[in-house]
Amino acid sequence: MTKVSSPEKAVGEWADDVKPSFVIQGLLDSFGPGSKDTKNCTCCQREGETTPASVWCSICDDALCQSCARAHRQFPATRHHDVLDLSGEVTTIRKRKVMCNEHKDECIKFLCKDCKKVTCHTCCVIYHRKCDSVVTLESELPALKSQLLNEKDKIIKKQIQMKVKVDTVKSNVISEKDRYAKIESEIKSSGNKAREKITFKENKLLDELREISEKHIGQLTADIKSEEISVQMYRQQVELIDQTLQSECDMDVYEMYQGCEAGDVDAAGDADVKEKGRIAKIMFRQDTDQLSRALNDLQLGEIDIQYEGVLDLKATPVLQDTINIRVAGDGNVARPIDLTIVVMNGTDTVVVTDYDNKSVKSFYTKTKQPGHSKLNLSSGPYGITKLKHNQVAVTVPSTRQIVTVEVNPDLVLLSTITTNKQYRGITSLTESTLAACVPSSPGVDILDMTGHVLRSISPVHSGKNILQNPYFLCTTRTGNILVSDCSSRCVLCLTPEGDVVFTYTPTGDTTLIYPWGITSTSTGDILVADSSQHEVVHLTESGQFVRHFLTADDGVLNPCGVWVDGRGHVYVCNYASRDIKVFTSSNRV
């Protein structure tokens, strides 16, 4: 099938990509508008005459009039040719003659099955004398036509399948457009809610300012009135003193003097303006740094891209990158235990637990520059799981805690959850529930986000606990829980209700010695790290062995945590080499 470079473009832009086909050209010669004229005699036309044709010879590929037809029947070479009467409404199919490229006057009439070539008679004699199977092309036509019919049936089936696929994609385009419109509406709704919240706070501040400013202006207005009254009273007192000085009565002067000494005049003027709780000044105080941080931290949501078919577990894994997790300030050897990947605003961030250095670390590339962050804890962290958006939960066994951390991609401690057990493995089931395991008490606990145990799962087989020393957990695409147990050397799949889906306990060459980290892909496939055998094993969704996906030859040394991201990269925590190996399939970039 001819493929074009850009089928989505206009036909005129890619038509030149289509190469000429001798098959198509032959069909056009036989059935197309360029077939020979059957109305006039071909032989007479060669002589410059126009005579109506009465018959058609398919062997000679000529139309003949009655006179030429008689002569045609008399020649020994043509007397046995089949002719077709053209007197009625008959459509004549032109039989194309294919001449030999080397012997120009001979037609192609033979097929060499050994060489798979069509030849003329002379070519058969010269080049194919030693071939065992040379037959006439005509004798082989039934078999060729039968094969063509079979091929036609196959093509029709492919056509139907492709048509169904096209219809499915068309339907998917419509549904995706509707979904994108819904996402756009949700984003706008989030923006509107954020704006409404800001507007609400703005109006609250304005109302508070309006209320307090009106009170302040009222106080100042009252002061003006009170002081105007005082001015009037002082004026009256001055006038009264003037009258007293002009009085002839000595007693009036003495009484006025006594009144001034007692402070009656000042008391009368200041009595109305002495008030407690008066407003001195109104100011607007704003923490611009805090406002800036709040706006930067404001998240309306995130666009989470899920790529389809990017991880080919059948392909050969290729080492793409090695992440050294040792950073400045580490006092001990940096050994990665467990990890997850958080994608925020297009930035892939590797978040890993470093037990010996009592810290959670993040590694990322931003504006083409590598970066990292370190969050110190009171004790060594172990398991890690991704929560909603850009948050992760980390177990801290020694202090019986689970901490939640925000990834921006720098790490920020959000909360500390106190638990009753020293949990190690952890996985998120829903936004409000977690599953966690502890080796000292073989089983899996289902917790809420406060650390309260909703139920405990301890599967039993033949009266014995299946789980003996579980260390790592993960959630499958169907919501089940995968558990790796290094003592019972098995992988167990449980429902959140506690039912056993399958138990993988292999023997022989597929035996697990020390199963540790475990993860599940978007297709349901399972990858489990066998630390003692330095390998990562690939299992099917139902727990069947497929192959040793990664080995020591790939650079895997004492693997613990393992993770597959949405771009088809496999991340492996190398406990021995103290780094993280990043692999991709050989047909991916």
Coordinates of C-alpha atoms in Angstrom, one line a residue:
M1 CA 0.0 0.0 0.0
T2 CA 1.3 3.4 -0.9
K3 CA 1.7 5.7 2.1
V4 CA 1.7 9.5 1.8
S5 CA 3.8 11.9 3.9
S6 CA 1.0 14.1 5.2
P7 CA -2.5 12.7 4.6
E8 CA -4.0 15.5 6.8
K9 CA -3.1 18.1 4.1
A10 CA -4.9 18.9 0.9
V11 CA -4.8 16.2 -1.8
G12 CA -2.9 18.5 -4.2
E13 CA 0.0 18.7 -1.6
W14 CA 0.6 15.0 -1.3
A15 CA -0.7 13.6 -4.7
D16 CA 2.9 13.6 -6.1
D17 CA 3.9 11.2 -3.3
V18 CA 1.8 8.4 -5.0
K19 CA 4.1 6.3 -7.2
P20 CA 2.8 5.0 -10.6
S21 CA 1.6 1.4 -10.5
F22 CA 1.7 -1.0 -13.5
V23 CA -1.3 -2.9 -12.0
I24 CA -3.4 0.3 -11.9
Q25 CA -2.2 1.3 -15.4
G26 CA -3.1 -2.2 -16.7
L27 CA -6.6 -1.9 -15.2
L28 CA -7.0 1.5 -16.8
D29 CA -5.9 0.1 -20.1
S30 CA -8.5 -2.8 -19.9
F31 CA -11.4 -1.0 -18.4
G32 CA -10.8 2.7 -18.6
P33 CA -11.9 5.3 -21.0
G34 CA -8.7 4.8 -23.1
S35 CA -9.8 1.4 -24.5
K36 CA -9.9 1.0 -28.3
D37 CA -12.7 2.2 -30.5
T38 CA -15.1 -0.7 -31.3
K39 CA -17.4 1.1 -33.7
N40 CA -15.1 1.1 -36.7
C41 CA -12.9 -1.5 -38.3
T42 CA -9.3 -1.4 -37.0
C43 CA -7.8 -2.8 -40.2
C44 CA -9.6 -0.4 -42.5
Q45 CA -8.6 2.5 -40.2
R46 CA -4.9 1.5 -40.8
E47 CA -5.6 2.0 -44.6
G48 CA -7.2 5.4 -44.0
E49 CA -10.8 4.1 -44.4
T50 CA -13.8 4.2 -42.0
T51 CA -15.9 1.1 -42.1
P52 CA -18.4 0.1 -39.4
A53 CA -17.1 -2.9 -37.3
S54 CA -19.3 -6.0 -37.0
V55 CA -17.1 -8.3 -34.8
W56 CA -14.4 -8.0 -32.2
C57 CA -11.4 -10.3 -31.9
S58 CA -10.2 -10.4 -28.3
I59 CA -7.0 -12.2 -29.3
C60 CA -5.9 -9.7 -31.9
D61 CA -7.4 -6.9 -29.9
D62 CA -9.1 -5.5 -33.1
A63 CA -12.5 -4.6 -34.3
L64 CA -13.3 -6.0 -37.8
C65 CA -15.8 -5.2 -40.5
Q66 CA -17.6 -8.0 -42.4
S67 CA -14.9 -8.1 -45.2
C68 CA -12.0 -8.1 -42.8
A69 CA -13.8 -10.7 -40.6
R70 CA -14.1 -13.1 -43.6
A71 CA -10.4 -12.7 -44.3
H72 CA -9.7 -13.2 -40.6
R73 CA -11.5 -16.5 -40.6
Q74 CA -9.5 -17.7 -43.6
F75 CA -6.0 -17.1 -42.4
P76 CA -4.6 -20.3 -40.6
A77 CA -3.1 -18.2 -37.8
T78 CA -6.4 -16.5 -36.9
R79 CA -9.2 -18.9 -38.0
H80 CA -9.5 -20.3 -34.5
H81 CA -9.7 -16.9 -32.7
D82 CA -12.9 -16.2 -30.7
V83 CA -14.7 -13.3 -32.1
L84 CA -17.6 -11.4 -30.5
D85 CA -20.6 -10.0 -32.4
L86 CA -20.9 -6.3 -32.1
S87 CA -24.4 -5.9 -33.6
G88 CA -26.1 -5.7 -30.2
E89 CA -25.5 -3.6 -27.1
V90 CA -22.3 -5.2 -26.0
T91 CA -19.5 -3.8 -23.9
T92 CA -16.1 -4.9 -25.1
I93 CA -13.3 -5.5 -22.7
R94 CA -10.0 -4.8 -24.1
K95 CA -7.4 -7.6 -23.5
R96 CA -4.1 -6.0 -22.9
K97 CA -1.0 -7.4 -24.7
V98 CA 2.2 -7.3 -22.6
M99 CA 5.3 -7.6 -24.8
C100 CA 8.6 -8.9 -23.7
N101 CA 11.1 -6.2 -22.8
E102 CA 13.9 -8.1 -24.5
H103 CA 12.1 -9.7 -27.4
K104 CA 9.9 -6.8 -28.5
D105 CA 7.8 -8.9 -30.9
E106 CA 6.8 -11.6 -28.5
C107 CA 4.0 -11.5 -25.9
I108 CA 4.3 -12.6 -22.3
K109 CA 2.7 -16.0 -22.2
F110 CA 4.6 -18.1 -19.7
L111 CA 5.2 -18.1 -15.9
C112 CA 8.3 -19.6 -14.2
K113 CA 7.2 -20.6 -10.7
D114 CA 10.8 -21.2 -9.7
C115 CA 12.0 -17.7 -10.6
K116 CA 8.5 -16.1 -10.0
K117 CA 8.8 -14.3 -13.4
V118 CA 6.6 -14.0 -16.4
T119 CA 8.4 -14.6 -19.7
C120 CA 7.9 -14.9 -23.4
H121 CA 8.6 -18.2 -25.3
T122 CA 12.2 -17.2 -26.3
C123 CA 13.0 -16.2 -22.7
C124 CA 11.8 -19.7 -21.6
V125 CA 14.1 -21.4 -24.0
I126 CA 17.1 -19.2 -23.2
Y127 CA 16.9 -18.5 -19.5
H128 CA 14.6 -21.0 -17.9
R129 CA 15.6 -24.4 -19.5
K130 CA 16.8 -25.7 -16.1
C131 CA 13.7 -24.5 -14.2
D132 CA 11.4 -27.3 -13.0
S133 CA 8.1 -25.5 -13.1
V134 CA 7.4 -23.3 -16.2
V135 CA 3.7 -23.2 -17.2
T136 CA 1.6 -21.1 -19.5
L137 CA 0.2 -18.0 -17.9
E138 CA -3.3 -19.0 -19.1
S139 CA -3.1 -22.4 -17.3
E140 CA -2.2 -20.6 -14.1
L141 CA -4.9 -18.0 -14.2
P142 CA -7.5 -20.1 -12.2
A143 CA -5.0 -20.5 -9.3
L144 CA -4.0 -16.8 -9.6
K145 CA -7.6 -15.7 -9.6
S146 CA -8.4 -17.9 -6.6
Q147 CA -5.5 -16.3 -4.7
L148 CA -6.7 -12.9 -5.8
L149 CA -10.2 -13.7 -4.5
N150 CA -8.7 -14.8 -1.2
E151 CA -6.6 -11.6 -1.1
K152 CA -9.7 -9.6 -2.0
D153 CA -11.6 -11.2 1.0
K154 CA -8.7 -10.3 3.3
I155 CA -8.6 -6.7 2.0
I156 CA -12.4 -6.4 2.4
K157 CA -12.0 -7.6 6.0
K158 CA -9.3 -5.0 6.5
Q159 CA -11.4 -2.4 4.8
I160 CA -14.3 -3.2 7.2
Q161 CA -12.0 -3.2 10.2
M162 CA -10.5 0.1 9.1
K163 CA -14.0 1.5 8.5
V164 CA -15.0 0.5 12.0
K165 CA -11.8 2.0 13.3
V166 CA -12.4 5.2 11.4
D167 CA -16.0 5.4 12.7
T168 CA -14.7 4.7 16.2
V169 CA -12.1 7.5 15.9
K170 CA -14.7 9.9 14.5
S171 CA -16.9 9.1 17.5
N172 CA -14.0 9.5 19.8
V173 CA -13.2 12.9 18.2
I174 CA -16.8 14.0 19.0
S175 CA -16.6 12.7 22.5
E176 CA -13.2 14.2 23.1
K177 CA -14.4 17.6 21.8
D178 CA -17.3 17.4 24.2
R179 CA -14.9 16.4 27.0
Y180 CA -12.5 19.2 26.2
A181 CA -15.4 21.6 26.3
K182 CA -16.4 20.3 29.7
I183 CA -12.8 20.6 30.9
E184 CA -12.7 24.2 29.5
S185 CA -15.9 24.9 31.4
E186 CA -14.5 23.4 34.6
I187 CA -11.3 25.5 34.3
K188 CA -13.4 28.7 33.7
S189 CA -15.6 27.7 36.7
S190 CA -12.5 27.3 38.9
G191 CA -11.3 30.7 37.7
N192 CA -14.7 32.2 38.4
K193 CA -14.7 30.7 41.9
A194 CA -11.2 32.1 42.6
R195 CA -12.3 35.5 41.3
E196 CA -15.5 35.4 43.3
K197 CA -13.4 34.6 46.4
I198 CA -11.0 37.4 45.7
T199 CA -14.0 39.8 45.0
F200 CA -15.7 38.6 48.2
K201 CA -12.5 39.5 50.2
E202 CA -12.2 42.8 48.4
N203 CA -15.8 43.8 49.1
K204 CA -15.3 42.7 52.8
L205 CA -12.3 45.0 53.1
L206 CA -14.2 47.8 51.3
D207 CA -17.2 47.4 53.6
E208 CA -15.0 47.5 56.6
L209 CA -13.2 50.6 55.3
R210 CA -16.5 52.3 54.5
E211 CA -17.9 51.5 58.0
I212 CA -14.8 52.6 59.9
S213 CA -14.3 55.7 57.7
E214 CA -17.9 56.8 58.2
K215 CA -17.4 56.4 62.0
H216 CA -14.1 58.4 61.9
I217 CA -15.6 61.2 59.8
G218 CA -18.6 61.3 62.2
Q219 CA -16.2 61.7 65.1
L220 CA -14.4 64.5 63.3
T221 CA -17.7 66.2 62.4
A222 CA -18.8 66.0 66.0
D223 CA -15.5 67.5 67.1
I224 CA -16.1 70.4 64.7
K225 CA -19.5 71.1 66.1
S226 CA -18.3 70.7 69.7
E227 CA -15.4 73.1 69.2
E228 CA -17.6 75.6 67.4
I229 CA -19.8 75.6 70.5
S230 CA -16.7 76.1 72.7
V231 CA -15.6 79.0 70.6
Q232 CA -19.0 80.6 71.1
M233 CA -18.8 80.0 74.8
Y234 CA -15.4 81.5 75.1
R235 CA -16.6 84.5 73.2
Q236 CA -19.4 84.9 75.7
Q237 CA -17.1 84.5 78.6
V238 CA -14.8 87.3 77.2
E239 CA -17.8 89.6 76.8
L240 CA -18.9 88.8 80.4
I241 CA -15.4 89.6 81.7
D242 CA -15.4 92.9 79.8
Q243 CA -18.8 93.8 81.3
T244 CA -17.5 92.9 84.8
L245 CA -14.5 95.1 84.4
Q246 CA -16.7 98.0 83.6
S247 CA -19.0 97.3 86.5
E248 CA -19.0 99.7 89.5
C249 CA -19.8 96.8 91.8
D250 CA -16.7 95.3 93.6
M251 CA -18.5 92.1 94.3
D252 CA -19.1 91.4 90.6
V253 CA -15.4 91.6 89.9
Y254 CA -14.6 89.4 92.9
E255 CA -17.1 86.7 91.8
M256 CA -15.8 86.7 88.2
Y257 CA -12.3 86.3 89.5
Q258 CA -13.3 83.4 91.7
G259 CA -14.9 81.7 88.7
C260 CA -11.8 82.0 86.6
E261 CA -9.6 80.7 89.4
A262 CA -12.0 77.6 89.7
G263 CA -11.6 76.8 85.9
D264 CA -15.3 77.1 85.2
V265 CA -14.6 78.6 81.8
D266 CA -12.2 75.9 80.6
A267 CA -14.4 73.1 81.9
A268 CA -17.4 74.5 80.1
G269 CA -15.5 74.6 76.8
D270 CA -13.8 71.1 77.0
A271 CA -16.6 69.0 78.5
D272 CA -18.0 67.7 75.1
V273 CA -14.7 66.8 73.4
K274 CA -13.3 64.4 76.1
E275 CA -14.2 61.0 74.7
K276 CA -12.5 57.6 75.0
G277 CA -11.9 55.1 72.1
R278 CA -11.5 57.8 69.5
I279 CA -10.1 56.9 66.0
A280 CA -6.7 58.6 65.5
K281 CA -5.9 57.4 61.9
I282 CA -7.0 54.7 59.4
M283 CA -4.3 52.9 57.3
F284 CA -4.3 49.9 54.9
R285 CA -1.6 47.4 55.8
Q286 CA -0.7 44.8 53.1
D287 CA 1.8 41.9 53.1
T288 CA 2.7 41.9 49.4
D289 CA 5.1 39.0 49.9
Q290 CA 2.4 36.8 51.4
L291 CA -0.1 37.9 48.7
S292 CA 2.4 37.0 46.0
R293 CA 3.1 33.6 47.6
A294 CA -0.7 33.0 47.8
L295 CA -1.2 33.9 44.2
N296 CA 1.8 31.7 43.1
D297 CA 0.5 28.8 45.1
L298 CA -3.0 29.2 43.8
Q299 CA -3.8 26.1 41.7
L300 CA -7.0 26.0 39.6
G301 CA -6.1 22.4 38.7
E302 CA -3.7 20.7 36.4
I303 CA -3.7 19.1 32.9
D304 CA -2.8 15.5 33.4
I305 CA -1.7 13.9 30.1
Q306 CA -1.9 10.1 29.8
Y307 CA 0.0 8.7 26.8
E308 CA -1.2 5.5 25.2
G309 CA 1.0 2.6 24.3
V310 CA 4.3 4.3 25.2
L311 CA 5.8 1.5 27.2
D312 CA 6.5 -1.6 25.2
L313 CA 7.4 -4.3 27.7
K314 CA 8.2 -6.7 24.8
A315 CA 10.9 -4.4 23.5
T316 CA 14.5 -4.3 24.7
P317 CA 14.9 -1.8 27.7
V318 CA 17.5 0.8 27.2
L319 CA 19.2 2.8 30.0
Q320 CA 18.3 6.5 29.4
D321 CA 19.5 8.2 32.5
T322 CA 21.1 7.8 36.0
I323 CA 20.0 10.0 38.9
N324 CA 22.5 10.4 41.7
I325 CA 20.4 11.1 44.8
R326 CA 23.3 12.4 47.0
V327 CA 22.9 16.1 47.6
A328 CA 24.7 18.7 49.7
G329 CA 24.1 18.3 53.5
D330 CA 23.8 14.5 53.4
G331 CA 25.7 13.1 56.4
N332 CA 25.3 9.4 55.4
V333 CA 25.4 7.3 52.3
A334 CA 22.4 8.1 50.2
R335 CA 20.3 5.0 49.5
P336 CA 17.0 5.3 47.6
I337 CA 14.2 3.2 49.0
D338 CA 11.0 4.1 47.1
L339 CA 9.9 6.7 44.6
T340 CA 7.1 8.1 42.6
I341 CA 6.7 10.7 39.8
V342 CA 4.7 13.9 40.0
V343 CA 3.9 15.9 36.9
M344 CA 3.1 19.6 37.5
N345 CA 2.9 22.2 34.7
G346 CA 4.7 19.9 32.3
T347 CA 7.6 19.3 34.8
D348 CA 8.4 15.6 35.7
T349 CA 9.6 15.5 39.2
V350 CA 11.1 12.4 40.7
V351 CA 10.3 12.2 44.5
V352 CA 12.4 9.6 46.4
T353 CA 12.8 8.5 50.0
D354 CA 16.3 8.5 51.5
Y355 CA 16.0 6.4 54.7
D356 CA 19.6 6.8 55.9
N357 CA 19.6 10.6 55.5
K358 CA 16.2 11.0 57.0
S359 CA 14.9 12.9 54.1
V360 CA 12.6 13.1 51.1
K361 CA 14.2 14.4 47.9
S362 CA 12.9 15.7 44.6
F363 CA 14.8 15.9 41.3
Y364 CA 13.6 17.8 38.3
T365 CA 14.6 19.8 35.2
K366 CA 13.1 23.3 34.9
T367 CA 14.0 25.8 32.1
K368 CA 16.5 23.2 30.9
Q369 CA 18.3 23.4 34.2
P370 CA 18.5 20.4 36.7
G371 CA 17.2 21.1 40.2
H372 CA 16.6 19.3 43.4
S373 CA 14.9 19.8 46.8
K374 CA 15.4 18.1 50.2
L375 CA 12.9 17.9 53.0
N376 CA 14.4 16.8 56.3
L377 CA 12.4 14.6 58.6
S378 CA 12.8 13.5 62.2
S379 CA 13.4 9.9 61.2
G380 CA 14.0 7.8 58.1
P381 CA 11.2 7.7 55.5
Y382 CA 10.4 4.5 53.7
G383 CA 7.4 4.0 51.4
I384 CA 5.9 6.7 49.2
T385 CA 2.6 7.1 47.2
K386 CA 1.1 9.8 45.0
L387 CA -2.0 11.4 46.3
K388 CA -4.1 13.9 44.3
H389 CA -2.5 16.5 42.1
N390 CA 0.9 17.4 43.4
Q391 CA 0.8 15.7 46.8
V392 CA 2.5 12.6 48.1
A393 CA 2.2 10.6 51.3
V394 CA 5.3 9.1 53.0
T395 CA 5.7 6.6 55.8
V396 CA 8.0 7.3 58.6
P397 CA 8.2 3.9 60.5
S398 CA 10.3 4.7 63.5
T399 CA 8.1 7.6 64.7
R400 CA 4.8 5.8 63.7
Q401 CA 3.9 8.6 61.3
I402 CA 2.7 9.3 57.7
V403 CA 3.5 12.7 56.4
T404 CA 1.9 14.4 53.4
V405 CA 4.2 16.5 51.2
E406 CA 3.4 19.1 48.5
V407 CA 5.6 19.0 45.4
N408 CA 6.0 22.4 43.6
P409 CA 8.5 20.8 42.5
D410 CA 10.3 21.9 45.7
L411 CA 9.0 19.9 48.7
V412 CA 6.8 21.4 51.4
L413 CA 5.6 19.5 54.5
L414 CA 1.8 19.7 54.7
S415 CA 0.7 17.5 57.6
T416 CA 1.8 14.8 59.9
I417 CA -0.5 11.8 60.6
T418 CA 0.1 9.8 63.7
T419 CA -0.5 6.0 63.4
N420 CA -0.5 3.1 65.9
K421 CA 1.9 1.0 63.8
Q422 CA 5.3 1.4 62.1
Y423 CA 4.1 1.2 58.5
R424 CA 6.5 0.8 55.7
G425 CA 4.7 0.1 52.4
I426 CA 1.9 2.5 51.4
T427 CA -0.4 3.1 48.4
S428 CA -3.3 5.4 47.8
L429 CA -6.6 3.7 47.1
T430 CA -8.9 6.8 46.9
E431 CA -8.7 10.5 47.8
S432 CA -9.7 9.6 51.3
T433 CA -8.2 6.1 51.9
L434 CA -4.8 4.6 52.1
A435 CA -3.4 1.0 52.3
A436 CA -0.3 0.4 54.4
C437 CA 1.6 -2.6 55.6
V438 CA 4.0 -3.3 58.5
P439 CA 6.4 -6.3 58.6
S440 CA 6.0 -6.9 62.3
S441 CA 2.3 -7.5 61.9
P442 CA 1.8 -9.3 58.6
G443 CA -1.2 -7.9 56.9
V444 CA -2.5 -4.8 55.2
D445 CA -4.4 -2.0 56.9
I446 CA -6.9 0.3 55.2
L447 CA -6.6 3.8 56.7
D448 CA -8.4 7.1 56.4
M449 CA -6.5 10.3 56.1
T450 CA -6.4 10.8 59.8
G451 CA -4.5 7.5 60.3
H452 CA -7.6 5.6 61.7
V453 CA -7.7 1.9 60.7
L454 CA -10.9 1.2 58.9
R455 CA -10.1 -2.5 58.5
S456 CA -7.2 -5.0 58.6
I457 CA -6.6 -7.6 55.9
S458 CA -4.7 -10.8 56.9
P459 CA -5.3 -13.5 54.2
V460 CA -5.0 -17.1 55.3
H461 CA -4.3 -20.3 53.3
S462 CA -4.5 -23.7 54.9
G463 CA -4.7 -22.1 58.3
K464 CA -1.6 -20.0 57.9
N465 CA -1.1 -16.4 57.1
I466 CA 0.0 -15.9 53.5
L467 CA 1.7 -12.6 54.3
Q468 CA 4.8 -12.9 56.5
N469 CA 7.0 -9.9 55.8
P470 CA 5.3 -7.4 53.4
Y471 CA 7.3 -4.4 52.5
F472 CA 5.9 -2.7 49.4
L473 CA 2.4 -2.0 48.1
C474 CA 0.8 -0.6 44.9
T475 CA -2.6 -0.1 43.5
T476 CA -3.7 -1.6 40.2
R477 CA -5.7 0.1 37.5
T478 CA -8.8 -1.9 38.8
G479 CA -8.3 -0.6 42.4
N480 CA -6.8 -3.9 43.8
I481 CA -3.8 -4.0 46.1
L482 CA -0.5 -5.7 45.0
V483 CA 1.7 -6.8 47.9
S484 CA 5.3 -8.0 47.7
D485 CA 6.4 -10.3 50.6
C486 CA 10.1 -11.0 50.9
S487 CA 9.7 -13.8 53.5
S488 CA 7.0 -15.8 51.7
R489 CA 8.7 -14.9 48.4
C490 CA 5.4 -14.1 46.7
V491 CA 3.3 -11.4 45.1
L492 CA -0.2 -11.2 46.4
C493 CA -3.2 -9.4 44.8
L494 CA -6.0 -8.4 47.2
T495 CA -9.2 -6.5 46.8
P496 CA -9.7 -3.6 49.2
E497 CA -12.3 -5.9 50.9
G498 CA -9.7 -8.5 51.6
D499 CA -10.4 -11.2 48.9
V500 CA -7.4 -12.9 47.3
V501 CA -7.3 -12.3 43.6
F502 CA -4.2 -14.3 42.9
T503 CA -0.9 -15.4 44.6
Y504 CA 2.3 -15.6 42.6
T505 CA 4.6 -18.1 44.2
P506 CA 6.9 -19.3 41.4
T507 CA 9.4 -22.1 41.4
G508 CA 12.4 -23.1 39.3
D509 CA 14.0 -20.4 37.2
T510 CA 11.2 -17.9 37.9
T511 CA 11.5 -18.2 41.7
L512 CA 11.6 -14.9 43.6
I513 CA 14.3 -14.7 46.3
Y514 CA 13.6 -11.3 47.8
P515 CA 10.7 -9.5 46.2
W516 CA 10.7 -5.8 47.1
G517 CA 9.4 -2.9 45.1
I518 CA 6.3 -3.4 43.0
T519 CA 4.3 -1.3 40.5
S520 CA 1.5 -1.7 38.0
T521 CA 1.3 -0.1 34.5
S522 CA -1.6 1.5 32.8
T523 CA -2.1 -1.7 30.8
G524 CA -2.3 -3.8 34.0
D525 CA 1.1 -5.4 33.7
I526 CA 3.1 -5.8 36.9
L527 CA 6.8 -5.1 37.5
V528 CA 8.3 -6.5 40.7
A529 CA 11.9 -5.9 41.9
D530 CA 13.8 -9.0 43.1
S531 CA 16.6 -7.4 45.2
S532 CA 18.7 -10.6 45.8
Q533 CA 18.7 -11.6 42.1
H534 CA 19.3 -8.0 40.8
E535 CA 16.4 -8.1 38.4
V536 CA 13.0 -6.7 37.7
V537 CA 10.4 -9.3 36.7
H538 CA 7.5 -8.7 34.3
L539 CA 4.2 -10.4 35.2
T540 CA 0.8 -10.2 33.5
E541 CA -2.2 -8.6 35.1
S542 CA -3.4 -12.0 36.3
G543 CA 0.0 -12.8 37.9
Q544 CA 1.6 -14.9 35.2
F545 CA 5.4 -14.8 34.6
V546 CA 6.4 -13.2 31.3
R547 CA 10.1 -12.6 31.5
H548 CA 13.0 -11.0 33.4
F549 CA 12.6 -7.5 32.1
L550 CA 15.7 -6.0 33.7
T551 CA 18.8 -7.8 35.0
A552 CA 22.2 -7.0 36.4
D553 CA 23.5 -6.7 32.8
D554 CA 21.2 -3.7 32.5
G555 CA 22.8 -2.0 35.6
V556 CA 20.2 -3.1 38.1
L557 CA 21.8 -3.8 41.5
N558 CA 19.7 -4.7 44.6
P559 CA 16.6 -2.9 43.2
C560 CA 14.0 -1.8 45.7
G561 CA 11.4 0.8 44.6
V562 CA 10.2 0.7 41.0
W563 CA 7.8 3.0 39.1
V564 CA 6.5 3.5 35.5
D565 CA 5.5 7.0 34.5
G566 CA 3.0 8.1 31.8
R567 CA 5.7 8.5 29.2
G568 CA 6.9 4.9 29.2
H569 CA 9.9 5.3 31.4
V570 CA 10.8 2.7 34.1
Y571 CA 12.5 4.1 37.2
V572 CA 14.4 1.7 39.5
C573 CA 15.8 2.6 42.9
N574 CA 19.3 0.9 43.0
Y575 CA 20.0 0.3 46.7
A576 CA 23.6 -0.9 46.0
S577 CA 24.7 1.7 43.5
R578 CA 22.9 4.5 45.5
D579 CA 21.1 5.9 42.4
I580 CA 18.0 5.7 40.3
K581 CA 18.2 4.1 36.9
V582 CA 15.8 5.3 34.2
F583 CA 15.0 2.9 31.4
T584 CA 12.9 3.2 28.2
S585 CA 11.9 0.7 25.5
S586 CA 14.3 0.5 22.5
N587 CA 11.6 2.0 20.1
R588 CA 11.0 5.0 22.3
V589 CA 12.8 8.3 22.9

